[in-house]
C-alpha cells in the first residue's frame, strides 16, 4: 500500500497507525537520500568527506585517491584546512597552566598563544593518528590470524 502524505497528513497517519508511520518515515528518508545523492553527483561533488576530489573520474585513474591527511603529509596543510583547524583550536576557552602563569602577558596574548598551541596539537595528532592507522593496517595484513576485536 503506497501512501501519498503531505506534512499535515503524515502526523495524522502516524497517530492512526504506528507501523504505517514507520514505513512512511522510512520511505521519506530513503527518497531524501536518493535526491541528495543525485544532486551531489550532478554537481560533481564527492561523497567522501576526507578525500581530495580532483574532478577526474576514478575509473580512468590507475592510482587511488589520497586521503586528505596523506596529502597533507606530502604537501603541507592547505589554506582552507588550516583555517578550519584554527577555528577548531579557538573553541577551547581554557589556558594551559604554563601559559596562564605568564604575568606580563595580557589575556588576549595568552589566548593567542594557547590557540596556536592547540592548532599545532590538532595537526600533530591528526598526522600521528594517520601514521598509527598505517602501522595498524600493516600489522593486521602481516598477521591475518589476529582479529582487532
CSV table of C-alpha atoms in Angstrom, one decimal:
chain,number,residue,atom,x,y,z
A,1,UNK,CA,0.0,0.0,0.0
A,2,UNK,CA,1.5,3.3,-1.1
A,3,UNK,CA,0.5,6.4,0.7
A,4,UNK,CA,1.0,10.0,-0.5
A,5,UNK,CA,1.4,12.1,2.5
A,6,UNK,CA,1.9,15.9,3.0
A,7,UNK,CA,3.2,17.5,6.2
A,8,UNK,CA,-0.1,17.5,8.0
A,9,UNK,CA,-1.3,14.2,6.8
A,10,UNK,CA,1.9,12.5,8.0
A,11,UNK,CA,1.1,13.1,11.6
A,12,UNK,CA,-2.5,12.1,11.2
A,13,UNK,CA,-1.4,8.8,9.7
A,14,UNK,CA,1.2,8.4,12.5
A,15,UNK,CA,-1.4,8.7,15.1
A,16,UNK,CA,-3.7,6.2,13.3
A,17,UNK,CA,-1.1,3.5,12.8
A,18,UNK,CA,2.4,3.5,14.2
A,19,UNK,CA,3.5,0.8,11.7
A,20,UNK,CA,2.3,2.8,8.8
A,21,UNK,CA,4.0,5.9,10.1
A,22,UNK,CA,7.3,4.0,10.5
A,23,UNK,CA,7.1,2.7,6.9
A,24,UNK,CA,6.2,6.2,5.6
A,25,UNK,CA,9.1,7.8,7.5
A,26,UNK,CA,11.5,5.2,6.2
A,27,UNK,CA,10.3,5.9,2.6
A,28,UNK,CA,10.7,9.6,3.1
A,29,UNK,CA,14.2,9.2,4.4
A,30,UNK,CA,15.2,6.9,1.6
A,31,UNK,CA,13.8,9.2,-1.0
A,32,UNK,CA,15.6,12.2,0.5
A,33,UNK,CA,18.9,10.3,0.5
A,34,UNK,CA,18.4,9.4,-3.2
A,35,UNK,CA,17.6,13.0,-4.1
A,36,UNK,CA,20.7,14.2,-2.2
A,37,UNK,CA,23.0,11.6,-3.8
A,38,UNK,CA,21.7,12.6,-7.2
A,39,UNK,CA,22.2,16.3,-6.5
A,40,UNK,CA,25.7,15.7,-5.3
A,41,UNK,CA,26.5,13.6,-8.4
A,42,UNK,CA,25.0,16.2,-10.7
A,43,UNK,CA,27.1,18.9,-9.1
A,44,UNK,CA,30.3,16.8,-9.3
A,45,UNK,CA,30.8,16.7,-5.6
A,46,UNK,CA,32.5,13.7,-3.9
A,47,UNK,CA,30.6,11.7,-1.3
A,48,UNK,CA,33.9,11.0,0.5
A,49,UNK,CA,34.4,13.8,3.0
A,50,UNK,CA,38.1,13.1,3.8
A,51,UNK,CA,39.5,12.7,0.3
A,52,UNK,CA,40.8,15.2,-2.1
A,53,UNK,CA,38.5,15.4,-5.1
A,54,UNK,CA,40.4,16.0,-8.3
A,55,UNK,CA,37.5,16.3,-10.7
A,56,UNK,CA,38.8,13.3,-12.6
A,57,UNK,CA,36.7,10.2,-12.7
A,58,UNK,CA,38.5,7.5,-10.6
A,59,UNK,CA,37.6,4.8,-13.2
A,60,UNK,CA,40.1,6.5,-15.6
A,61,UNK,CA,42.9,6.9,-13.0
A,62,UNK,CA,45.1,4.0,-12.0
A,63,UNK,CA,46.1,5.4,-8.7
A,64,UNK,CA,43.5,5.5,-5.9
A,65,UNK,CA,42.6,8.8,-4.3
A,66,UNK,CA,44.7,10.0,-1.4
A,67,UNK,CA,43.1,10.7,1.9
A,68,UNK,CA,43.3,14.3,3.0
A,69,UNK,CA,45.9,13.6,5.7
A,70,UNK,CA,48.1,11.6,3.3
A,71,UNK,CA,48.1,14.7,1.0
A,72,UNK,CA,48.8,17.0,4.0
A,73,UNK,CA,51.8,14.8,4.9
A,74,UNK,CA,53.2,15.2,1.4
A,75,UNK,CA,52.2,18.8,0.5
A,76,UNK,CA,51.5,20.5,3.8
A,77,UNK,CA,48.3,22.0,5.2
A,78,UNK,CA,46.2,23.8,2.6
A,79,UNK,CA,44.9,27.2,3.5
A,80,UNK,CA,41.3,26.2,3.7
A,81,UNK,CA,42.1,23.3,6.1
A,82,UNK,CA,44.4,25.5,8.1
A,83,UNK,CA,41.6,28.0,8.6
A,84,UNK,CA,39.2,25.2,9.6
A,85,UNK,CA,41.7,23.8,12.1
A,86,UNK,CA,42.4,27.3,13.6
A,87,UNK,CA,38.7,27.7,14.1
A,88,UNK,CA,38.6,24.4,16.0
A,89,UNK,CA,41.7,25.4,18.0
A,90,UNK,CA,39.8,28.5,19.2
A,91,UNK,CA,36.9,26.5,20.6
A,92,UNK,CA,38.9,25.8,23.8
A,93,UNK,CA,38.4,28.6,26.4
A,94,UNK,CA,40.9,27.2,28.9
A,95,UNK,CA,44.6,28.0,29.3
A,96,UNK,CA,47.4,25.6,30.0
A,97,UNK,CA,48.9,26.3,33.4
A,98,UNK,CA,52.3,27.4,31.9
A,99,UNK,CA,50.6,30.0,29.7
A,100,UNK,CA,48.2,31.1,32.5
A,101,UNK,CA,51.2,31.8,34.8
A,102,UNK,CA,52.7,34.4,32.4
A,103,UNK,CA,52.2,37.5,34.4
A,104,UNK,CA,53.5,40.0,31.9
A,105,UNK,CA,51.1,38.8,29.1
A,106,UNK,CA,47.6,40.2,28.6
A,107,UNK,CA,44.7,37.8,28.5
A,108,UNK,CA,44.5,38.2,24.7
A,109,UNK,CA,48.2,37.4,24.3
A,110,UNK,CA,47.7,34.3,26.4
A,111,UNK,CA,44.7,33.2,24.4
A,112,UNK,CA,46.6,33.7,21.2
A,113,UNK,CA,49.5,31.5,22.5
A,114,UNK,CA,47.0,28.9,23.6
A,115,UNK,CA,45.2,28.9,20.3
A,116,UNK,CA,48.5,28.5,18.4
A,117,UNK,CA,49.4,25.6,20.6
A,118,UNK,CA,46.0,24.0,20.1
A,119,UNK,CA,46.4,24.3,16.3
A,120,UNK,CA,49.8,22.6,16.3
A,121,UNK,CA,48.4,19.9,18.6
A,122,UNK,CA,45.4,19.3,16.2
A,123,UNK,CA,47.8,18.9,13.2
A,124,UNK,CA,50.3,16.7,15.1
A,125,UNK,CA,47.6,14.4,16.5
A,126,UNK,CA,45.9,14.0,13.1
A,127,UNK,CA,49.3,13.2,11.5
A,128,UNK,CA,50.1,10.8,14.3
A,129,UNK,CA,46.7,9.1,14.0
A,130,UNK,CA,47.3,8.6,10.3
A,131,UNK,CA,50.8,7.0,11.0
A,132,UNK,CA,49.2,4.8,13.6
A,133,UNK,CA,46.5,3.7,11.2
A,134,UNK,CA,49.1,2.7,8.7
A,135,UNK,CA,51.1,0.7,11.3
A,136,UNK,CA,47.9,-1.0,12.5
A,137,UNK,CA,46.8,-1.9,8.9
A,138,UNK,CA,50.3,-3.3,8.2
A,139,UNK,CA,50.2,-5.3,11.4
A,140,UNK,CA,46.8,-6.9,10.5
A,141,UNK,CA,48.0,-7.6,7.0
A,142,UNK,CA,51.0,-9.5,8.2
A,143,UNK,CA,49.0,-11.2,10.9
A,144,UNK,CA,45.8,-12.3,9.3
A,145,UNK,CA,45.0,-14.7,12.2
A,146,UNK,CA,44.8,-11.8,14.6
A,147,UNK,CA,41.5,-10.0,15.0
A,148,UNK,CA,41.1,-6.5,16.2
A,149,UNK,CA,38.0,-7.3,18.2
